[in-house]
GROMACS .gro file of N, CA and C in nm:
model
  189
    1UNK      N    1  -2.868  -3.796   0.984
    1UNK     CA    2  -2.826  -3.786   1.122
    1UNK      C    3  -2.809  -3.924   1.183
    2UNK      N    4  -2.917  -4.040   1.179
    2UNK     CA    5  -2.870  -4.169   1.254
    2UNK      C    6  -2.771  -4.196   1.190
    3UNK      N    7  -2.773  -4.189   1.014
    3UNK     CA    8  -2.671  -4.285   0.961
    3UNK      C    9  -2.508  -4.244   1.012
    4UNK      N   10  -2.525  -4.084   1.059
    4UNK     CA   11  -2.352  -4.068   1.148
    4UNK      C   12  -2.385  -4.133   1.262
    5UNK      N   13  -2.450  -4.149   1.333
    5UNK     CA   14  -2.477  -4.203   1.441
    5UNK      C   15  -2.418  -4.360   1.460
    6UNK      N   16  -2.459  -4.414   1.338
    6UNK     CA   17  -2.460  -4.521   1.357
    6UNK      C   18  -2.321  -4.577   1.269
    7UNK      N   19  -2.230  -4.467   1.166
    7UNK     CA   20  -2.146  -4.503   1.147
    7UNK      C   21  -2.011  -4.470   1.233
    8UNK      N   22  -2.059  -4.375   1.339
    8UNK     CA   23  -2.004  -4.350   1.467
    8UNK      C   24  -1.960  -4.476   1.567
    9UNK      N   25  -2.100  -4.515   1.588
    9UNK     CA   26  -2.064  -4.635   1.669
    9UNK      C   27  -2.040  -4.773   1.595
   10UNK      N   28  -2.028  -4.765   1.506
   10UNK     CA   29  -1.965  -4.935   1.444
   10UNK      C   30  -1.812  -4.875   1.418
   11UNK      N   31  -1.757  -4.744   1.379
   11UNK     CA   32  -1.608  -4.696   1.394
   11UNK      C   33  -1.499  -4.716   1.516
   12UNK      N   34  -1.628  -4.720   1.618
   12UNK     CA   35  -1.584  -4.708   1.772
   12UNK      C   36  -1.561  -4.836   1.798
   13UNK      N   37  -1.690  -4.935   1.722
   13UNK     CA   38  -1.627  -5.072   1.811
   13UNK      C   39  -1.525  -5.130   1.722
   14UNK      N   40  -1.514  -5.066   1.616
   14UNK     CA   41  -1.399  -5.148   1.525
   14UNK      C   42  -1.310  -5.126   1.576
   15UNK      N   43  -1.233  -4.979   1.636
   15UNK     CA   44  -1.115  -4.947   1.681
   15UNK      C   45  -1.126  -4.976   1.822
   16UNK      N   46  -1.214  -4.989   1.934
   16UNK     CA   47  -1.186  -5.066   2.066
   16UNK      C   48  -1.114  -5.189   2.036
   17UNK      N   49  -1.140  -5.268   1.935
   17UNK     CA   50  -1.096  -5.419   1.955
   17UNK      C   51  -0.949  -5.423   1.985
   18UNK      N   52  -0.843  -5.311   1.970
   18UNK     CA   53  -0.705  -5.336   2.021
   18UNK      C   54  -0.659  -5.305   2.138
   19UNK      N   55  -0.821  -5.232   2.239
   19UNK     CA   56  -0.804  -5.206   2.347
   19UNK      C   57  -0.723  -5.039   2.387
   20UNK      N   58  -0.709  -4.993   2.245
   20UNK     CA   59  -0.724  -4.854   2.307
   20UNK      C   60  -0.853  -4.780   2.320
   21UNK      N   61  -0.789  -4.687   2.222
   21UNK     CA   62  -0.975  -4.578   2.247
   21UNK      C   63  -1.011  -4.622   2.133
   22UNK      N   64  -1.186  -4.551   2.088
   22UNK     CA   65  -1.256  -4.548   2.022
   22UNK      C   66  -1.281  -4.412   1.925
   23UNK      N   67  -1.195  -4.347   1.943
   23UNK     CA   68  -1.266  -4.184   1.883
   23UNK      C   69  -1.231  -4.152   1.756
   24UNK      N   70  -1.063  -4.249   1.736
   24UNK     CA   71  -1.040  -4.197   1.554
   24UNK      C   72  -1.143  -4.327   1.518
   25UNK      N   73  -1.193  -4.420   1.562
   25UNK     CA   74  -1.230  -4.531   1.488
   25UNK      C   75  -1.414  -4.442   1.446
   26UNK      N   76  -1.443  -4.391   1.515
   26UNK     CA   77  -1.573  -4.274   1.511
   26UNK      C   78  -1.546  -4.208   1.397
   27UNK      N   79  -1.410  -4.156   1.442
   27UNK     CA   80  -1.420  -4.020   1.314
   27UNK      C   81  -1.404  -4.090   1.165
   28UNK      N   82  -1.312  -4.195   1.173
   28UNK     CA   83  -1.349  -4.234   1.061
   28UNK      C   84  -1.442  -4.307   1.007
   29UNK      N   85  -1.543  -4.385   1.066
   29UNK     CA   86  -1.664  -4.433   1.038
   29UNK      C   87  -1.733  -4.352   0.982
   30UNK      N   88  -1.757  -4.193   1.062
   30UNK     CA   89  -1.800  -4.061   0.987
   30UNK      C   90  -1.798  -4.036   0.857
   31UNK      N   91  -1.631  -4.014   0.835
   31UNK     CA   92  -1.578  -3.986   0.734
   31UNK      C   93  -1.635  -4.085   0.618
   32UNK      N   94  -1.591  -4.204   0.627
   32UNK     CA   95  -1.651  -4.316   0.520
   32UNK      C   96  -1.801  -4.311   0.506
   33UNK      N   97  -1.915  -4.274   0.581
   33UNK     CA   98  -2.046  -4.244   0.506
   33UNK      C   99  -2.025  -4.119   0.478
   34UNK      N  100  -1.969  -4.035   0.500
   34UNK     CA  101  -2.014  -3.899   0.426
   34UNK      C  102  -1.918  -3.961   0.258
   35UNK      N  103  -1.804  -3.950   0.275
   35UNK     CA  104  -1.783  -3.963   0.137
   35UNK      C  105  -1.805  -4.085   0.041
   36UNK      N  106  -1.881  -4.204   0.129
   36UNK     CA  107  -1.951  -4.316   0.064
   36UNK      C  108  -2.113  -4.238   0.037
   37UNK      N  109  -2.153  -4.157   0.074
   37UNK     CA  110  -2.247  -4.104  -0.003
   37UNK      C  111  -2.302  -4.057  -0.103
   38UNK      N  112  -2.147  -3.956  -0.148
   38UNK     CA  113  -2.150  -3.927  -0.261
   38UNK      C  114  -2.084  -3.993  -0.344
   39UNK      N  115  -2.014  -4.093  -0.356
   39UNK     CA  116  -1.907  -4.121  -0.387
   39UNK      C  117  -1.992  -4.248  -0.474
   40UNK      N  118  -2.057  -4.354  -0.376
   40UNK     CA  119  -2.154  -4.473  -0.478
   40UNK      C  120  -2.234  -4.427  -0.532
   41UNK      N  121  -2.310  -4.326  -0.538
   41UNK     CA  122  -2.420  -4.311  -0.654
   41UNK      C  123  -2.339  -4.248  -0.820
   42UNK      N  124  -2.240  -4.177  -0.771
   42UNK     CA  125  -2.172  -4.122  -0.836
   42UNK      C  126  -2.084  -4.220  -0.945
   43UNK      N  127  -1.991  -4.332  -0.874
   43UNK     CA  128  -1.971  -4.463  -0.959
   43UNK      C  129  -2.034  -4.534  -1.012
   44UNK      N  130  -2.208  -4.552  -0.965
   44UNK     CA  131  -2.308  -4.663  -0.999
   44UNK      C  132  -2.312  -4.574  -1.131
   45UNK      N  133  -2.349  -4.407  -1.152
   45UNK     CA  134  -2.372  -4.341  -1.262
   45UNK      C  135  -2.315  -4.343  -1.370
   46UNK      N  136  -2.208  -4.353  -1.327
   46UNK     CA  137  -2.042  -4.333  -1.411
   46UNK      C  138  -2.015  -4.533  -1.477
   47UNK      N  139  -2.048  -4.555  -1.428
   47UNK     CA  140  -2.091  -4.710  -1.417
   47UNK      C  141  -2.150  -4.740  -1.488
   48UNK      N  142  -2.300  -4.682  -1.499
   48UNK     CA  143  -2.363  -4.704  -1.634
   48UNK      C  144  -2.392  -4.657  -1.766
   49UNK      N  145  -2.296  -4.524  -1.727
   49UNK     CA  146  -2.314  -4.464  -1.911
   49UNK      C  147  -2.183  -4.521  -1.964
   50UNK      N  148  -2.100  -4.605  -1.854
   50UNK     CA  149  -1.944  -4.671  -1.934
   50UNK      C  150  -2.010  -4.772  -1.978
   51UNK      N  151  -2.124  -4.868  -1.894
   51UNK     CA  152  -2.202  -4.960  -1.986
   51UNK      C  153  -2.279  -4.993  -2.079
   52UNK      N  154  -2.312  -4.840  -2.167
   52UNK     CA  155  -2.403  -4.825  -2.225
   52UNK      C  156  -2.323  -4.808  -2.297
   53UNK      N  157  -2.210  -4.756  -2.341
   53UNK     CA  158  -2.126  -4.681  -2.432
   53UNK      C  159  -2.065  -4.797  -2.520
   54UNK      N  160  -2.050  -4.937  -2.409
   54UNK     CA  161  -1.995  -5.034  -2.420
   54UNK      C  162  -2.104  -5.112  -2.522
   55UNK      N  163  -2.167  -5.144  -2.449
   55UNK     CA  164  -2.314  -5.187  -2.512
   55UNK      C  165  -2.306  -5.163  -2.648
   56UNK      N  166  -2.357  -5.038  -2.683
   56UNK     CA  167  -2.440  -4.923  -2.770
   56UNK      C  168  -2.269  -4.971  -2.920
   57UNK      N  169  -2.130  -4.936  -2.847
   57UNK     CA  170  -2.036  -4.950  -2.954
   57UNK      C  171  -2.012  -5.043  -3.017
   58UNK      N  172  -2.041  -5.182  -2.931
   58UNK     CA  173  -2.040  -5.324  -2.953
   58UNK      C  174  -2.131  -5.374  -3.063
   59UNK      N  175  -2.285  -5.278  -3.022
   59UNK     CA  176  -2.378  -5.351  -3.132
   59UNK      C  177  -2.322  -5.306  -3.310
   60UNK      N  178  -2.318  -5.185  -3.254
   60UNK     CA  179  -2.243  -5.113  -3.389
   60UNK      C  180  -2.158  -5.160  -3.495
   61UNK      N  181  -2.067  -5.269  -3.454
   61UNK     CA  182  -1.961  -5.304  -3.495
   61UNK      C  183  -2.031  -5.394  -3.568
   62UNK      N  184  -2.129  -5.477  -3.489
   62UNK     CA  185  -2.148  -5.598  -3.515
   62UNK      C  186  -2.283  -5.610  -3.672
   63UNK      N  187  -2.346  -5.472  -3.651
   63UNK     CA  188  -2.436  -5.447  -3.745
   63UNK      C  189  -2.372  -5.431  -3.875
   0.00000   0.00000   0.00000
């Protein structure tokens, strides 16, 4: 709940700075932690079984 909160209001002041409104700059601040939520743990994961695979095939070769 804060973290919409708070990606609410850093959306808002990003999009004031041209002196219109603030409300798509909200919604999308929203938008970017909800799907930065799932989205980095999900790459960090994906991330490390590509590094292990890498790893793990490399030694192989070399043995």
């Amino acid at each position: 709940m804060i973290g919409k909160a708070i990606a609410g209001w850093l959306g808002n002041r990003i999009d004031r700075r041209d002196g219109e409104g603030g409300t798509l700059g909200a919604l999308a601040g929203v938008a970017v932690w909800e799907v930065g939520k799932r989205v980095v743990p999900a790459a960090l994961v994906l991330g490390g079984i590509a590094y292990a695979v890498h790893r793990f095939s490399r030694e192989e070769v070399q043995a």
